[in-house]
XYZ file of C-alpha atoms in Angstrom:
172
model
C 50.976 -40.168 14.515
C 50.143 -43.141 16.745
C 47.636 -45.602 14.793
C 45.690 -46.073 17.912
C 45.118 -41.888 18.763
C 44.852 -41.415 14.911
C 41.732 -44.359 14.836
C 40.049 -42.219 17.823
C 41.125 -38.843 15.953
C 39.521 -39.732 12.846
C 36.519 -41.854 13.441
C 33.285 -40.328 12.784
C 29.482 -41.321 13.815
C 28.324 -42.590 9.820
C 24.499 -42.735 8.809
C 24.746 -43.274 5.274
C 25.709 -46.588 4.126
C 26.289 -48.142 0.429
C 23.939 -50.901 -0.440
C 27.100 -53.831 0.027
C 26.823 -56.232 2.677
C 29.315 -56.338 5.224
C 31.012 -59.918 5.220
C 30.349 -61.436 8.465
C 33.875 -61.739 8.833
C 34.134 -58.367 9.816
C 31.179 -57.953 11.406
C 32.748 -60.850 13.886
C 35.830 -59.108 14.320
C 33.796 -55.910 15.286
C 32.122 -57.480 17.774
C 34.840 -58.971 19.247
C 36.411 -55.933 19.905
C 33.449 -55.627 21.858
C 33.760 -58.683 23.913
C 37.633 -57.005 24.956
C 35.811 -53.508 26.510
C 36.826 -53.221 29.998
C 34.457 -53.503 32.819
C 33.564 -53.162 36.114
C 35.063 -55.755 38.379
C 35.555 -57.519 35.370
C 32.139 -59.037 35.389
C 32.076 -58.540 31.308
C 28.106 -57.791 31.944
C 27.816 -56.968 28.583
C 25.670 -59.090 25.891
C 25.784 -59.032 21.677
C 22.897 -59.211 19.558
C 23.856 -59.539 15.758
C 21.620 -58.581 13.195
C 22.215 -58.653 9.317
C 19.239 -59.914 7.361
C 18.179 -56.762 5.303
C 14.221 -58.381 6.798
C 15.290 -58.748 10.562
C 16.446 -55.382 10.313
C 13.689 -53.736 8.826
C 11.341 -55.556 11.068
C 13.660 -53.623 14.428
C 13.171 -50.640 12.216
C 9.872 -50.995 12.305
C 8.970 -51.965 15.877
C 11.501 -48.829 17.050
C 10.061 -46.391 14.822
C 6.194 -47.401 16.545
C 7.894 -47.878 19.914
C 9.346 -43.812 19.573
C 6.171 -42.883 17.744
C 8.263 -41.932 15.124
C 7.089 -43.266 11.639
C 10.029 -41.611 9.796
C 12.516 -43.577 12.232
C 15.080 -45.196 10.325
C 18.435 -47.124 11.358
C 20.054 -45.087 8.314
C 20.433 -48.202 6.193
C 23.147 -50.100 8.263
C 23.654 -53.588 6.606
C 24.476 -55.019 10.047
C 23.233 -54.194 13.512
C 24.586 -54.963 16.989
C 22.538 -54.751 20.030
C 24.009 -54.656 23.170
C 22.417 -55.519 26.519
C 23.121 -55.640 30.377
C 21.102 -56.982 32.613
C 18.932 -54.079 34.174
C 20.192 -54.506 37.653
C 24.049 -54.711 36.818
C 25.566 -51.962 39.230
C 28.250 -51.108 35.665
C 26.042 -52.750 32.967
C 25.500 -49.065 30.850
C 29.243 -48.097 31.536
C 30.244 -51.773 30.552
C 28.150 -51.968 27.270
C 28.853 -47.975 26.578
C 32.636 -49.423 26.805
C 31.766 -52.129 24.740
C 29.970 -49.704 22.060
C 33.489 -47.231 21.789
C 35.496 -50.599 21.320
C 33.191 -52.009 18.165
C 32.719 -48.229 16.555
C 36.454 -47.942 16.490
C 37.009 -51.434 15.198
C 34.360 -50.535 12.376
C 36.546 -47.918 11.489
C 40.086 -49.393 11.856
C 38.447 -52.067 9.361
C 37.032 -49.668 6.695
C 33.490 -49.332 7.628
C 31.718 -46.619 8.720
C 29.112 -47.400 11.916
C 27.120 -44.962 14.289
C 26.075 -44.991 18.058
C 21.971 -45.718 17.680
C 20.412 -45.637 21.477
C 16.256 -44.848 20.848
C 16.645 -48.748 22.552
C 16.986 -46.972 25.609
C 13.833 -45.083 25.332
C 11.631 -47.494 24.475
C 13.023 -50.701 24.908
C 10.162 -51.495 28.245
C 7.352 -50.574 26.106
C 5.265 -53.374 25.989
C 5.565 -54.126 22.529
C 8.903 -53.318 21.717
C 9.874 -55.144 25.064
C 7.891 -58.336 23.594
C 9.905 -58.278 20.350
C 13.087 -58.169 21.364
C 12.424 -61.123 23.817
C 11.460 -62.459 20.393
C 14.885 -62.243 19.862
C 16.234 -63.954 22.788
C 16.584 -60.751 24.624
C 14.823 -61.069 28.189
C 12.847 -58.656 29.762
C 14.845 -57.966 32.921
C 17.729 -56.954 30.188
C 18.269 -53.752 29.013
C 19.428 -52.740 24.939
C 21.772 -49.647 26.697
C 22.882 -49.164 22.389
C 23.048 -50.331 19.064
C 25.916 -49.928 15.937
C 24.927 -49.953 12.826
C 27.374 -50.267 10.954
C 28.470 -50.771 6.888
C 30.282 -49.382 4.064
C 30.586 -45.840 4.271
C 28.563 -43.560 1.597
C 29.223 -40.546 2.981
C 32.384 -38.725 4.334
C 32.042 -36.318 7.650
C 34.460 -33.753 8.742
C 35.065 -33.609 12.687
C 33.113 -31.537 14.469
C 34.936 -28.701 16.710
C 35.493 -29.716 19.850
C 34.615 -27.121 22.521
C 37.966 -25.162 24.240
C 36.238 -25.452 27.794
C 36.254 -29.542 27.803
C 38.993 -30.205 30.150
C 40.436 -28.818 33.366
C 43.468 -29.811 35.817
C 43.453 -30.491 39.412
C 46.168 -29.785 41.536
């Protein structure tokens, strides 16, 4: 089978991860992939945030979990985190980072790591306080977080989900 259809085929959305760090390495070649999603007009709108100190982590755990008023809210253990951002008023900025998101989950997995799709950003990314932190972070406030990977070494294996007959249809 084509490598590149078989990466898509097989990939799945990971939330358990082993307790190894991912060398940053990988995590750099993950998020270049990123930097290569296509975009509208080519305006690469797009913007990485790179997270892998196990504290700097917890601490986004922590402010998402009160920002979703969720105190169970975890980010499933990922041992690095990329946030990516558009700037709220980019006409293609979610389609560009969305894009951007495919191209870094399927690097994960072309690379051996397992990483998942994490968007709660979305929801409460202008709350006050969660919009305050991650301007902390150098993230502005007229930028939006449109989705996150977390990403890391795989403790947990997932079979494909059955994808619905009724999906696709053809035009004339």
């Amino acid at each position: 089978m084509n490598e590149v259809l078989n990466n898509i085929y097989t990939r799945r959305s990971i939330r358990k991860f082993k307790e190894q760090d991912v060398p940053k390495d990988l995590v750099d070649e993950i998020v270049k992939a990123g930097t290569y999603a296509p975009s509208g007009k080519n305006l690469q709108t797009y913007r990485f945030y790179v997270m892998q100190n196990a504290d700097s982590i917890k601490s986004l755990q922590d402010v998402v979990a009160k920002g979703m008023e969720n105190p169970a809210y975890t980010l499933y253990g990922a041992k690095a985190i990329v946030l990516v951002a558009c700037e709220k008023e980019a006409v293609n900025g979610v389609s560009d980072c969305s894009c951007a998101i495919e191209n870094m989950l399927l690097a994960a997995h072309s690379l051996g790591l397992g990483a998942c799709w994490i968007n709660q950003l979305k929801y409460c990314g202008d709350k006050a306080e969660v919009a305050d932190y991650l301007e902390g972070l150098g993230i502005d406030k007229d930028m939006q977080v449109v989705g996150m990977v977390g990403m890391g070494y795989p403790d947990e294996e997932r079979e494909a989900a059955k994808r619905q007959d009724d999906l696709v249809t053809y035009l004339n």
